[in-house]
Short mmCIF file of C-alpha atoms in Angstrom, two decimals:
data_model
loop_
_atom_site.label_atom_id
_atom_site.label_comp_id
_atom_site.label_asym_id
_atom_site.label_seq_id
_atom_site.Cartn_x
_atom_site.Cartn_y
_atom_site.Cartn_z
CA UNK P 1 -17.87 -30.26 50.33
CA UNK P 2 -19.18 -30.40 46.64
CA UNK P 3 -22.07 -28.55 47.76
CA UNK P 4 -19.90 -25.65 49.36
CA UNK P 5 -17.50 -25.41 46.08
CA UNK P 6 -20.47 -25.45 43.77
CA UNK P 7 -22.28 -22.56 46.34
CA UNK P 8 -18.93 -20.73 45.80
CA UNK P 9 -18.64 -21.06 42.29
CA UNK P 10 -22.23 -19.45 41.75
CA UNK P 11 -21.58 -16.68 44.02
CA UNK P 12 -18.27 -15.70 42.05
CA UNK P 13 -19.93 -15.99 39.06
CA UNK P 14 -23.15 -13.85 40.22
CA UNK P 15 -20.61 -11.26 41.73
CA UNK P 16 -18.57 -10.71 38.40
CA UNK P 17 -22.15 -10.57 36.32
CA UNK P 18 -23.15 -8.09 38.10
CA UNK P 19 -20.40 -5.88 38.24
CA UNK P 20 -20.40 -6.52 34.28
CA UNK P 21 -23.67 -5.54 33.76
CA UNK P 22 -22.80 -2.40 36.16
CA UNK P 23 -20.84 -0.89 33.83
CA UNK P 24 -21.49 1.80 31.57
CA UNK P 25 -21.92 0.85 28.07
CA UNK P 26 -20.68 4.34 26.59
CA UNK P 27 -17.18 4.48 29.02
CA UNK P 28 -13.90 3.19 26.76
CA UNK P 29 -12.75 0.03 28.64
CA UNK P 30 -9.28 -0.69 28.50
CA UNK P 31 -8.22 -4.14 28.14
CA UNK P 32 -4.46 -5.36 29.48
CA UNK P 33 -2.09 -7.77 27.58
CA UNK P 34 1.58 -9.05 28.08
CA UNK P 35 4.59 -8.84 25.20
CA UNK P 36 8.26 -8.52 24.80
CA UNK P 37 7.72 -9.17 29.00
CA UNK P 38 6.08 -6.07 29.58
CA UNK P 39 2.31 -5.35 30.37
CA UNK P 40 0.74 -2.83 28.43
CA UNK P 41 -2.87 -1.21 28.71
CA UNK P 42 -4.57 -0.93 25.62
CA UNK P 43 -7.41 2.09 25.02
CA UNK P 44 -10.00 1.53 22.09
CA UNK P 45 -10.89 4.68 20.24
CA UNK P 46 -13.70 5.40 18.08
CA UNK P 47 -12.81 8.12 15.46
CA UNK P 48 -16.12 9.41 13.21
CA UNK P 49 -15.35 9.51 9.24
CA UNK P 50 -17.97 10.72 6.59
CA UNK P 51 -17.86 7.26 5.65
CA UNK P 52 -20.70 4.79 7.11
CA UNK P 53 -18.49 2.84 9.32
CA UNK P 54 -16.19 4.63 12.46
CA UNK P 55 -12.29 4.27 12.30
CA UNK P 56 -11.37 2.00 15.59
CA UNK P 57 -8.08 2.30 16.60
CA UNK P 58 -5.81 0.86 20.01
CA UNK P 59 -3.40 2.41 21.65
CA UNK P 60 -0.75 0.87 23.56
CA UNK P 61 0.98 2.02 27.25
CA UNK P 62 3.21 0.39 29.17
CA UNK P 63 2.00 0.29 32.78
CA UNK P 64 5.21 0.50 35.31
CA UNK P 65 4.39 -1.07 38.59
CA UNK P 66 4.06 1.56 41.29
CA UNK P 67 2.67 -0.32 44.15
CA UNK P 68 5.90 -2.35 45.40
CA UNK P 69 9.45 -3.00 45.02
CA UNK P 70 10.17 -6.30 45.65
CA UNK P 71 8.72 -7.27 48.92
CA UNK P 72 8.24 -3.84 50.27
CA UNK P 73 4.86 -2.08 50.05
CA UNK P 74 5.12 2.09 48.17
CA UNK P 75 2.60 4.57 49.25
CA UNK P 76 1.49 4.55 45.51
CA UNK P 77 -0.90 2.15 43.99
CA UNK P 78 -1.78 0.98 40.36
CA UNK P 79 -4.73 2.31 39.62
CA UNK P 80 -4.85 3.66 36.19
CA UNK P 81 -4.72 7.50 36.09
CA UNK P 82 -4.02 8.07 39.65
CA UNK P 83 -1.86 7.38 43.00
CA UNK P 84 -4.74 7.32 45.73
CA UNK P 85 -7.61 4.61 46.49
CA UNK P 86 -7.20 0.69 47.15
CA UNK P 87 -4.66 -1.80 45.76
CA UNK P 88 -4.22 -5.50 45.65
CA UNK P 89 -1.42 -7.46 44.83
CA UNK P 90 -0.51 -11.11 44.81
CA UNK P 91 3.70 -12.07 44.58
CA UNK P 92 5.13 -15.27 44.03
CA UNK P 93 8.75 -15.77 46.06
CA UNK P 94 10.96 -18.60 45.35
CA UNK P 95 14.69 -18.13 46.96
CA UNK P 96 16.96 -20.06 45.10
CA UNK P 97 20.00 -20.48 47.23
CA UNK P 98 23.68 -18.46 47.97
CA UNK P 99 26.06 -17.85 44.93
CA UNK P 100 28.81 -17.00 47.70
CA UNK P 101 28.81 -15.80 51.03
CA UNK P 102 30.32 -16.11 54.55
CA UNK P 103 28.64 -18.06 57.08
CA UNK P 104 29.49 -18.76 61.28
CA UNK P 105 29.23 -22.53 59.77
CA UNK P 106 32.01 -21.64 57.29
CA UNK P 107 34.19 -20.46 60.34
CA UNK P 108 34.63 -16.99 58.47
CA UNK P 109 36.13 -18.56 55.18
CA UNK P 110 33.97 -17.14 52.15
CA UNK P 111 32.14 -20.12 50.52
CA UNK P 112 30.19 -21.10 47.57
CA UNK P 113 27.21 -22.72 46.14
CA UNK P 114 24.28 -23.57 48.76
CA UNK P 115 21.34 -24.48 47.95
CA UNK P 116 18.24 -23.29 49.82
CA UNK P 117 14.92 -23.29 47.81
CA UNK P 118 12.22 -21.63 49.93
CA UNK P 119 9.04 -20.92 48.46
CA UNK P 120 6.67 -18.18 49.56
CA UNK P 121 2.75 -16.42 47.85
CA UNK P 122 1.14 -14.14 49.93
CA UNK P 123 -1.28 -11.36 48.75
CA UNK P 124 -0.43 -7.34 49.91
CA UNK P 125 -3.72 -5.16 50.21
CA UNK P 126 -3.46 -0.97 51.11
CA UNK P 127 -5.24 1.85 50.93
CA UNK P 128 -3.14 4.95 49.41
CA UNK P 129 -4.86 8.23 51.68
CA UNK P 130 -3.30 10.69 49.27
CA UNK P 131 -1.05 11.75 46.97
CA UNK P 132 2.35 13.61 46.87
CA UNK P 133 1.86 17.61 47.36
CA UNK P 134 4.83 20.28 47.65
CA UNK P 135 5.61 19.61 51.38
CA UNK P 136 4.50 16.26 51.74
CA UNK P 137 4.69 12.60 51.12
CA UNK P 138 2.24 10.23 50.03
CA UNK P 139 0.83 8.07 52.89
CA UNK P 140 -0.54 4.51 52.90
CA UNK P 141 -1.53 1.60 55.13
CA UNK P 142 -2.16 -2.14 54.27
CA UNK P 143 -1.42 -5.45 55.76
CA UNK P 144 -0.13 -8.39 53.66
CA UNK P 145 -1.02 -12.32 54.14
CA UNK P 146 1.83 -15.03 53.24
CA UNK P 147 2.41 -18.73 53.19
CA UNK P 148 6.20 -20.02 52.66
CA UNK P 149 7.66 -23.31 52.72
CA UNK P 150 11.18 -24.34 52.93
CA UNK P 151 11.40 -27.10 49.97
CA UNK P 152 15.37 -27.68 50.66
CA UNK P 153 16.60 -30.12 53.18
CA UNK P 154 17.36 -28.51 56.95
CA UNK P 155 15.59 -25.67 55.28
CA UNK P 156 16.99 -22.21 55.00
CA UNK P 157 20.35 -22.72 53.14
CA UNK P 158 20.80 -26.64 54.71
CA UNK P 159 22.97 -25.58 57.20
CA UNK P 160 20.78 -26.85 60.39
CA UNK P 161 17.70 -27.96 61.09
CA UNK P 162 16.14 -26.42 64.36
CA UNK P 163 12.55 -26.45 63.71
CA UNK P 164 10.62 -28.70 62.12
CA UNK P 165 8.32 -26.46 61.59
CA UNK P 166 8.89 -25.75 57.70
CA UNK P 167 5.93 -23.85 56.56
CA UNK P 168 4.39 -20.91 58.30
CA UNK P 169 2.41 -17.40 57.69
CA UNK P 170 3.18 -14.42 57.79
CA UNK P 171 1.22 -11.38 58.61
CA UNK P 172 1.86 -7.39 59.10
CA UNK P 173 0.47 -4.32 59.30
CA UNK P 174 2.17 -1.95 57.48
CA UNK P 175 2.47 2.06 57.12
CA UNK P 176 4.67 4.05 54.61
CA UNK P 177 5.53 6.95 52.49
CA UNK P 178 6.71 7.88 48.98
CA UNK P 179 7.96 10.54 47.29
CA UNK P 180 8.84 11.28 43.91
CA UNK P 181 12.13 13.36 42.87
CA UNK P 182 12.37 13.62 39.53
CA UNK P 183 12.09 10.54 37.85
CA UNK P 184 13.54 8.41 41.28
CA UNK P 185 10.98 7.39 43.69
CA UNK P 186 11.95 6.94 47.19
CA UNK P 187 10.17 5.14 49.89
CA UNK P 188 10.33 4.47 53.66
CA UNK P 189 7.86 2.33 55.79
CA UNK P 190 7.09 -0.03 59.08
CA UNK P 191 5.87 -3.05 59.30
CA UNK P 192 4.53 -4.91 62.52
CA UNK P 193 4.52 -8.89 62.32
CA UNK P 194 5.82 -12.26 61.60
CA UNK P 195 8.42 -10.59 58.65
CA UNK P 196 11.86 -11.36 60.95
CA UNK P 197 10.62 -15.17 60.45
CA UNK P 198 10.70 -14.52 56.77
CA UNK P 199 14.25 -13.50 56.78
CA UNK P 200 15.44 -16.64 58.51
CA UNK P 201 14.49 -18.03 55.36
CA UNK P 202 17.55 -16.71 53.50
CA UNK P 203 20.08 -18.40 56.11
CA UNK P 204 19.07 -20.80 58.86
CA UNK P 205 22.21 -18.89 60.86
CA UNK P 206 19.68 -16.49 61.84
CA UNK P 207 17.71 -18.61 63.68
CA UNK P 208 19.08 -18.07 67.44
CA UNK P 209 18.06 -21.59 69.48
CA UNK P 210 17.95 -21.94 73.43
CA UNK P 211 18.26 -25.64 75.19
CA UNK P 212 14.84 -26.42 77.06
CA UNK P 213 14.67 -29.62 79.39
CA UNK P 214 17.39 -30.78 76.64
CA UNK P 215 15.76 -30.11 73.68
CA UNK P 216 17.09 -27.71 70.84
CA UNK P 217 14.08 -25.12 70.55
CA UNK P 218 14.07 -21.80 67.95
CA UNK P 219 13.90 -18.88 70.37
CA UNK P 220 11.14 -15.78 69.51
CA UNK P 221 11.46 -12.91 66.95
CA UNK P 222 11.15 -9.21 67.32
CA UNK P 223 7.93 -8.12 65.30
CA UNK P 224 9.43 -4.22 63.97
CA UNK P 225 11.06 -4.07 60.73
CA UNK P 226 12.07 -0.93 58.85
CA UNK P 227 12.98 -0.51 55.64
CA UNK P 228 13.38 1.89 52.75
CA UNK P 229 14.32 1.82 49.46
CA UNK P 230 14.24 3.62 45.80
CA UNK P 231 13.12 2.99 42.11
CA UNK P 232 14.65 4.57 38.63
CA UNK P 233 14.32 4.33 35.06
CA UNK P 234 15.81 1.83 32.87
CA UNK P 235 14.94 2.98 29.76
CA UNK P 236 10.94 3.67 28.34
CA UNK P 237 9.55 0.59 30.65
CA UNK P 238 11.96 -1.14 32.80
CA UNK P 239 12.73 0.05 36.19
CA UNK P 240 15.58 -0.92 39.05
CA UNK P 241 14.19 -1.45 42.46
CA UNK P 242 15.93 -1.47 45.76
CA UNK P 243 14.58 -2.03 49.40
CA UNK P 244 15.87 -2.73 52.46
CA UNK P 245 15.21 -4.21 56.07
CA UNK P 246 16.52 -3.58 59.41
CA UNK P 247 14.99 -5.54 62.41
CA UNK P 248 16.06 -4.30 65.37
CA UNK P 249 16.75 -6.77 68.90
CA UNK P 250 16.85 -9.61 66.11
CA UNK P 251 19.69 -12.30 66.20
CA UNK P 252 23.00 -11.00 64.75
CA UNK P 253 21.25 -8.00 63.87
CA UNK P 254 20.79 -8.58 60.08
CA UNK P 255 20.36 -6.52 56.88
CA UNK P 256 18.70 -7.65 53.76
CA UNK P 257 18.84 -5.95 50.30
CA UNK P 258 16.83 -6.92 47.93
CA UNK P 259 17.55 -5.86 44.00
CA UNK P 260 15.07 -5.96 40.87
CA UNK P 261 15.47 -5.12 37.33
CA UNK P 262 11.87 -5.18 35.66
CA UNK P 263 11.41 -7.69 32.93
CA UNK P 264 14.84 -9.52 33.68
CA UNK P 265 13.34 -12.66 33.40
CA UNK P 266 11.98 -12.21 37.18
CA UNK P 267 15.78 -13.53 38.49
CA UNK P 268 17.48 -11.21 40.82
CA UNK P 269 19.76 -10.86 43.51
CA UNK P 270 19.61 -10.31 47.24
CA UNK P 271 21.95 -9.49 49.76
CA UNK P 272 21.98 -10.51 53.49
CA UNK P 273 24.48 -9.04 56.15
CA UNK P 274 24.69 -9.79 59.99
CA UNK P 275 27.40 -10.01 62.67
CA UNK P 276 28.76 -13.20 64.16
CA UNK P 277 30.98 -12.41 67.62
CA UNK P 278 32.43 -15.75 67.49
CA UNK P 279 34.76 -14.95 64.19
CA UNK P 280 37.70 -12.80 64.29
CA UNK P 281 36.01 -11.05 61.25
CA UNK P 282 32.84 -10.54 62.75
CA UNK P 283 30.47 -10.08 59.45
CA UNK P 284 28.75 -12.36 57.66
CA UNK P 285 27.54 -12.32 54.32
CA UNK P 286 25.70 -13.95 51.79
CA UNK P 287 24.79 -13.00 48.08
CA UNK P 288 21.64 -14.94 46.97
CA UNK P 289 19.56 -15.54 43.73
CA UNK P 290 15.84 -15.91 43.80
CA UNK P 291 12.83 -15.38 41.52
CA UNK P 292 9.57 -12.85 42.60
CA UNK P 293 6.37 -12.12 40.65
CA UNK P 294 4.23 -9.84 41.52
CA UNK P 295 0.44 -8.71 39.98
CA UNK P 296 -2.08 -6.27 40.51
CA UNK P 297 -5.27 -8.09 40.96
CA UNK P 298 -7.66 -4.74 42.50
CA UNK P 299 -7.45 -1.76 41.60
CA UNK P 300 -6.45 -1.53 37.78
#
């Protein structure tokens, strides 16, 4: 095992040499730094003086995350001075529990507080085809990677317990579209995979169960999901994000909106609507806070 991490190590190592040594000494290089909660790309330039020495001066951009929303993949990537080529992101997803919502365990009364505290890190990786033209969208594909765990008791808000399965991946393939109208993005894409099983994750009432030889098991989950969603400017650097997910044929047919304000100390707010036919009301509802990080690792 020592040998393997120390085999590992050197071929990392050799890998990132290399590439250094790749470069081109001449080509500015910019270098990337975090303040006031905002990245910013920094580009060294060399101005010539009649003096012996050069004037070298730095000049700071704010780089606005293109490639996502929250969870949601946009047909745009990161890469410095363009939309196209290959992107890489790793995201960090803690849900922290409901502020208030209405639940089939709440027999359609709205209730407060519950705590759920699922954690999830996965890493997203695309390839943007193109960009934007006159009469048509940008296009990628990509598949993202993610482990979650549900750290909370009964898992998935606490309200029962029919798996003890508590930490899982999840994988899809995914295809979408983006298109810019002025300064509001809007996107639109499908995914194929394990994301319905994510979902469960922000209430344990979606998690249909069928009785087998007497024991309680969770029954299967569709694999589509849909969504869409939008970006917009808040101000110079900050930007509101919206997506959300449909899965059709899933349990009580749910909806989940997720919200994001750049910068806002990563907390934000979700939304999560599905039917119960057992309540006179018939709609469920729960308003949840939870924390997301997300980087660009390729590509910038």
């Amino acid at each position: 095992m020592r040998t393997s991490s120390l085999i590992l190590v050197f071929a990392v190592s050799f890998c990132g040499a290399a590439i250094f040594v790749s470069q081109d000494g001449d080509e500015q290089r910019g270098t990337y730094e975090f303040y006031d909660e905002t990245e910013y790309s920094f580009t060294m330039t060399v101005t010539a003086t009649a003096s012996p020495t050069s004037t070298v001066t730095s000049t700071p951009t704010p780089i606005i995350n293109r490639s996502s929303l929250v969870l949601a993949s946009t047909a745009y990537t990161n890469n410095e001075g363009k939309r196209t080529g290959v992107n890489g992101d790793v995201y960090f997803h803690l849900i922290i529990g409901q502020l208030v919502g209405r639940s089939p365990e709440s027999a359609g009364k709205t209730e407060g507080l519950v705590r759920i505290m699922s954690f999830g890190i996965g890493g997203d990786l695309k390839y943007s085809f193109f960009d934007q033209g006159v009469f048509y969208p940008a296009l990628a594909v990509g598949s993202t990677l993610g482990f979650f765990v549900d750290i909370g008791e009964g898992g998935g808000g606490s309200e029962i317990n029919v798996s003890d399965e508590k930490t899982f991946f999840v994988r899809d393939f995914y295809t979408c579209v983006s298109r810019s109208l002025g300064p509001v993005n809007l996107h639109a894409g499908y995914r194929r995979g394990g994301f319905p099983r994510l979902i469960t994750l922000y209430s344990s009432s979606l998690r249909e169960t069928t009785l087998i030889d007497g024991e309680e098991l969770e029954a299967g989950l569709p694999k589509n999901t849909y969504y869409a969603g939008f970006d917009l400017p808040l101000g110079s650097v900050r930007r509101f994000r919206v997506e959300g997910f449909v899965v059709p044929g899933m349990y009580r047919e749910p909806v989940l909106i997720n919200t994001c304000i750049d910068g806002f100390v990563n907390f934000n707010l979700a939304y999560l609507y599905y039917y119960e036919e057992d309540l006179e009301q018939k709609k469920c509802y729960s308003l949840l806070g939870y924390f997301n990080q997300r980087f660009t690792i390729y590509g910038r």
